[in-house]
Amino acid sequence: MKKLVKITAAMLMTCALITGCSSKPTDNNDPQTAATWEDQLGKKGVIAIGISPDYPPYESLDASGNMEGFDIDMVAELQKYFGSEDAPYEIEWVQMSFDTIISSVQTGQVDLGVAGFTYDPDRDVLFSEPYMESGQVALVNPDSDIKTVDDLKNKKIGAQLGATAEKAANSIEGADVQAVSSVNVLIESLKSNALDAVVVDIPVAKGYVENAGFVMLDEVLIDESTSIIAAKGNDELIAKVNEAVKAFKASDAYNELKEKWGMN
Ligand code: ARG
């Protein structure tokens, strides 16, 4: 037994000497030990991404349970900028409820979060260059007597748990805010009049107006922009993501995808 421990210890040391193995450099300011974006990934060659597919047209599940949406197509474009043509990086999507993505990024369970994330300085993560402009708006039923933001006062308003919609709803005077983790549940509750209004991003609201007959209030509650997130400290990784986002935004694919998903 003792011998085995010794051998294992020796192997670990050799491993550390030869490859550096899993030991990550801690001081990124020291050029001798500076981490690269690849070092900042949980697994080499793989980019693990947290996502909550309950938010069309950013991301949702199609009839056969496959993910679709602007964010999915965007990542397929961004993927081209990671790794080489013969050794492309693999994307590993990890589906989770929206309110757990930030902590999963912070604890390194996933490398990035891509889920229509609003830039918000209260969120303790790194944000990429924005890839979309948005804002929070209220959806109501077509027969509702709520016509303006002012009419939302003292009403029962649904918002996704941990989303900026929750903040926006809480800023309405006297609002009874119901924070729920699934947007699909919020929409069903609005349909059945268990809620008076639901707050979501503008492109999401527009989709529900077109496909489900809801009405969107004109006035925007908060103006926002949308980014990809990474853990604090992973500066090289977010810099690499920024390079990719900038190239993507300058490419034809950007406008094509905005058109495809009705996000113009
Ligand atoms: N933009 C909002 C936020 O960042 C909501 C995003 C919700 N995304 C989702 N996939 N459910 O808080």
Coordinates of C-alpha atoms and ligand atoms in Angstrom, one line a residue:
M1 CA 0.0 0.0 0.0
K2 CA 2.7 2.4 1.0
K3 CA 4.6 1.5 -2.1
L4 CA 1.5 2.4 -4.2
V5 CA 1.2 5.8 -2.6
K6 CA 4.9 6.4 -3.3
I7 CA 4.5 5.4 -6.9
T8 CA 1.4 7.5 -7.4
A9 CA 3.2 10.5 -5.8
A10 CA 6.2 10.0 -8.0
M11 CA 3.9 9.8 -11.1
L12 CA 2.1 12.9 -10.2
M13 CA 5.4 14.8 -9.7
T14 CA 6.7 13.6 -13.1
C15 CA 3.4 14.6 -14.7
A16 CA 3.6 18.0 -13.2
L17 CA 7.2 18.4 -14.3
I18 CA 6.6 17.3 -17.9
T19 CA 3.3 18.8 -18.8
G20 CA 2.2 21.1 -16.0
C21 CA -0.9 18.8 -16.0
S22 CA -3.9 20.4 -14.3
S23 CA -1.9 22.9 -12.3
K24 CA -3.1 26.2 -13.6
P25 CA -0.9 29.3 -13.4
T26 CA -2.4 31.7 -10.8
D27 CA -0.6 34.9 -11.6
N28 CA -1.8 36.0 -15.0
N29 CA 0.3 39.2 -14.8
D30 CA 3.5 37.3 -14.8
P31 CA 4.4 36.8 -18.5
Q32 CA 6.3 33.6 -17.5
T33 CA 3.1 31.9 -16.2
A34 CA 0.4 33.9 -18.0
A35 CA -2.6 31.6 -18.7
T36 CA -3.9 31.3 -22.3
W37 CA -7.6 31.2 -23.1
E38 CA -7.1 27.4 -23.6
D39 CA -5.8 27.0 -20.1
Q40 CA -9.0 28.7 -18.8
L41 CA -11.3 26.1 -20.2
G42 CA -12.4 23.2 -18.0
K43 CA -11.4 20.7 -20.7
K44 CA -9.0 21.2 -23.5
G45 CA -10.6 21.2 -26.9
V46 CA -14.1 21.6 -25.5
I47 CA -16.1 24.7 -24.7
A48 CA -18.8 23.9 -22.2
I49 CA -21.7 26.4 -22.4
G50 CA -24.6 26.8 -20.0
I51 CA -27.9 27.6 -21.7
S52 CA -31.7 27.7 -20.8
P53 CA -33.7 26.8 -23.9
D54 CA -37.0 28.4 -22.8
Y55 CA -36.5 31.7 -24.6
P56 CA -37.3 31.9 -28.3
P57 CA -36.0 33.3 -30.5
Y58 CA -32.7 33.3 -28.5
E59 CA -33.0 29.6 -27.7
S60 CA -35.8 27.0 -27.4
L61 CA -36.5 23.3 -28.1
D62 CA -38.1 22.3 -31.4
A63 CA -40.8 19.6 -31.6
S64 CA -38.1 16.8 -31.5
G65 CA -36.4 18.3 -28.5
N66 CA -33.4 19.8 -30.3
M67 CA -32.2 23.2 -29.4
E68 CA -32.7 26.0 -31.9
G69 CA -32.5 29.8 -32.0
F70 CA -30.2 32.8 -32.6
D71 CA -27.8 31.8 -29.8
I72 CA -27.3 28.3 -31.1
D73 CA -26.6 29.5 -34.7
M74 CA -24.4 32.3 -33.4
V75 CA -22.2 29.8 -31.4
A76 CA -21.9 27.6 -34.5
E77 CA -20.4 30.7 -36.2
L78 CA -18.2 31.6 -33.3
Q79 CA -16.9 28.0 -33.2
K80 CA -15.1 28.7 -36.4
Y81 CA -12.7 31.1 -34.5
F82 CA -11.7 28.5 -31.9
G83 CA -9.1 25.9 -32.8
S84 CA -7.9 25.1 -36.3
E85 CA -9.8 23.6 -39.3
D86 CA -8.4 20.1 -38.7
A87 CA -8.7 20.4 -34.9
P88 CA -11.9 22.4 -34.3
Y89 CA -13.1 23.0 -30.7
E90 CA -16.1 21.0 -29.7
I91 CA -19.1 22.8 -28.2
E92 CA -20.7 21.0 -25.2
W93 CA -24.2 22.5 -24.5
V94 CA -25.3 22.1 -20.9
Q95 CA -29.0 22.8 -20.4
M96 CA -30.0 24.2 -17.0
S97 CA -32.5 26.6 -15.6
F98 CA -31.6 30.2 -16.3
D99 CA -31.1 31.2 -12.6
T100 CA -28.3 28.6 -12.2
I101 CA -26.2 29.6 -15.2
I102 CA -24.2 32.4 -13.5
S103 CA -23.2 30.2 -10.5
S104 CA -22.3 27.3 -12.9
V105 CA -20.0 29.7 -14.8
Q106 CA -18.5 31.1 -11.5
T107 CA -17.8 27.6 -10.2
G108 CA -16.3 26.4 -13.5
Q109 CA -18.9 23.8 -14.3
V110 CA -19.3 25.5 -17.6
D111 CA -16.8 27.8 -19.4
L112 CA -19.4 30.2 -20.8
G113 CA -23.0 31.2 -20.5
V114 CA -24.9 31.9 -23.7
A115 CA -28.6 32.6 -22.9
G116 CA -29.6 36.1 -24.1
F117 CA -27.6 37.5 -21.1
T118 CA -28.1 41.1 -20.4
Y119 CA -25.1 43.2 -19.3
D120 CA -25.7 44.0 -15.7
P121 CA -22.9 45.3 -13.4
D122 CA -24.6 43.5 -10.5
R123 CA -23.7 40.2 -12.1
D124 CA -20.4 39.1 -10.8
V125 CA -19.0 37.7 -14.2
L126 CA -17.1 38.9 -17.2
F127 CA -19.2 40.1 -20.2
S128 CA -18.2 39.9 -23.9
E129 CA -18.8 42.7 -26.4
P130 CA -22.6 43.0 -26.8
Y131 CA -24.0 41.0 -29.8
M132 CA -27.6 42.4 -29.6
E133 CA -29.6 45.4 -28.3
S134 CA -32.7 44.6 -26.3
G135 CA -34.9 45.8 -23.5
Q136 CA -37.5 44.5 -21.0
V137 CA -41.2 44.8 -22.0
A138 CA -44.5 43.6 -20.6
L139 CA -46.8 41.2 -22.4
V140 CA -50.5 41.1 -21.6
N141 CA -53.6 39.3 -22.8
P142 CA -55.4 40.8 -25.8
D143 CA -58.5 41.5 -23.7
S144 CA -56.5 43.0 -20.9
D145 CA -57.4 46.5 -19.6
I146 CA -53.6 47.1 -19.1
K147 CA -52.7 49.4 -21.9
T148 CA -49.7 51.3 -20.5
V149 CA -46.8 50.8 -18.1
D150 CA -48.7 52.9 -15.7
D151 CA -51.6 50.4 -15.6
L152 CA -49.1 47.8 -14.4
K153 CA -49.2 49.3 -10.9
N154 CA -50.4 46.9 -8.2
K155 CA -50.8 44.1 -10.7
K156 CA -49.6 40.5 -10.6
I157 CA -46.5 40.4 -12.8
G158 CA -44.5 37.4 -13.8
A159 CA -40.8 37.4 -14.5
Q160 CA -38.1 34.7 -14.9
L161 CA -36.2 34.0 -11.7
G162 CA -32.8 35.8 -11.6
A163 CA -33.5 37.6 -14.9
T164 CA -33.4 41.3 -15.4
A165 CA -37.1 41.0 -16.0
E166 CA -37.4 40.4 -12.2
K167 CA -35.7 43.7 -11.5
A168 CA -37.8 45.5 -14.1
A169 CA -41.0 44.1 -12.5
N170 CA -39.9 45.0 -9.0
S171 CA -39.5 48.6 -10.1
I172 CA -43.2 48.9 -10.8
E173 CA -45.1 50.5 -7.9
G174 CA -47.1 48.0 -5.8
A175 CA -46.4 45.1 -8.2
D176 CA -47.0 41.6 -6.9
V177 CA -44.0 40.0 -8.6
Q178 CA -44.1 36.3 -9.2
A179 CA -40.6 35.0 -10.0
V180 CA -40.6 31.6 -11.7
S181 CA -37.7 29.7 -13.2
S182 CA -39.4 28.7 -16.5
V183 CA -40.6 31.2 -19.1
N184 CA -42.9 28.5 -20.5
V185 CA -44.7 28.3 -17.1
L186 CA -45.0 32.1 -17.0
I187 CA -46.6 32.2 -20.5
E188 CA -49.1 29.5 -19.5
S189 CA -49.9 31.4 -16.4
L190 CA -50.6 34.6 -18.4
K191 CA -52.8 32.6 -20.8
S192 CA -54.9 31.3 -17.9
N193 CA -55.1 34.8 -16.3
A194 CA -53.2 33.6 -13.2
L195 CA -50.9 36.5 -14.0
D196 CA -51.8 40.0 -15.4
A197 CA -48.5 40.5 -17.3
V198 CA -45.2 38.9 -18.0
V199 CA -41.9 40.8 -18.5
V200 CA -39.5 39.4 -21.1
D201 CA -36.9 40.7 -23.6
I202 CA -38.3 42.6 -26.7
P203 CA -37.5 39.9 -29.3
V204 CA -39.2 37.3 -27.1
A205 CA -42.2 39.4 -26.6
K206 CA -42.5 40.1 -30.3
G207 CA -42.5 36.3 -30.9
Y208 CA -45.4 35.7 -28.5
V209 CA -47.3 38.6 -30.1
E210 CA -46.9 37.0 -33.5
N211 CA -47.4 33.3 -32.6
A212 CA -49.6 33.4 -29.6
G213 CA -51.7 36.6 -29.9
F214 CA -50.5 38.4 -26.8
V215 CA -50.1 42.2 -26.8
M216 CA -46.8 43.9 -26.0
L217 CA -46.8 47.3 -24.2
D218 CA -44.9 49.9 -26.2
E219 CA -43.0 51.5 -23.4
V220 CA -39.7 49.7 -22.6
L221 CA -39.0 49.2 -18.9
I222 CA -35.2 48.9 -19.2
D223 CA -32.9 49.3 -22.2
E224 CA -30.3 46.6 -22.4
S225 CA -27.6 44.9 -24.5
T226 CA -26.9 41.1 -24.7
S227 CA -23.5 39.4 -24.1
I228 CA -21.8 36.1 -23.5
I229 CA -20.6 35.6 -20.0
A230 CA -17.4 34.0 -18.5
A231 CA -16.1 33.7 -14.9
K232 CA -14.2 36.6 -13.4
G233 CA -10.5 36.0 -13.8
N234 CA -10.9 34.3 -17.2
D235 CA -9.8 37.5 -19.0
E236 CA -7.9 35.7 -21.8
L237 CA -11.0 33.5 -22.5
I238 CA -13.3 36.5 -22.8
A239 CA -10.8 38.3 -24.9
K240 CA -10.8 35.3 -27.3
V241 CA -14.6 35.4 -27.3
N242 CA -14.6 39.1 -28.1
E243 CA -12.3 38.5 -31.1
A244 CA -14.8 35.9 -32.3
V245 CA -17.9 38.1 -31.6
K246 CA -16.3 41.1 -33.4
A247 CA -15.5 39.0 -36.5
F248 CA -19.1 37.4 -36.4
K249 CA -20.7 40.9 -36.2
A250 CA -18.7 42.0 -39.2
S251 CA -19.7 39.0 -41.2
D252 CA -22.8 38.5 -43.4
A253 CA -23.9 35.7 -41.1
Y254 CA -24.7 38.2 -38.4
N255 CA -27.4 40.0 -40.4
E256 CA -28.6 36.7 -42.0
L257 CA -29.2 35.3 -38.5
K258 CA -30.9 38.4 -37.2
E259 CA -33.2 38.2 -40.2
K260 CA -33.8 34.4 -39.8
W261 CA -34.8 34.8 -36.1
G262 CA -36.7 38.1 -36.5
M263 CA -34.3 40.1 -34.4
N264 CA -33.8 43.1 -36.6
Ligands
ARG1 N1 -32.0 39.0 -20.8 C1 -32.5 38.6 -19.6 C2 -31.4 38.5 -18.5 O1 -30.3 38.4 -18.9 C3 -33.2 37.3 -19.7 C4 -32.5 36.2 -20.3 C5 -33.2 34.8 -20.2 N2 -32.6 33.8 -20.9 C6 -33.1 32.6 -21.1 N3 -32.5 31.7 -21.9 N4 -34.2 32.2 -20.4 O2 -31.7 38.5 -17.4

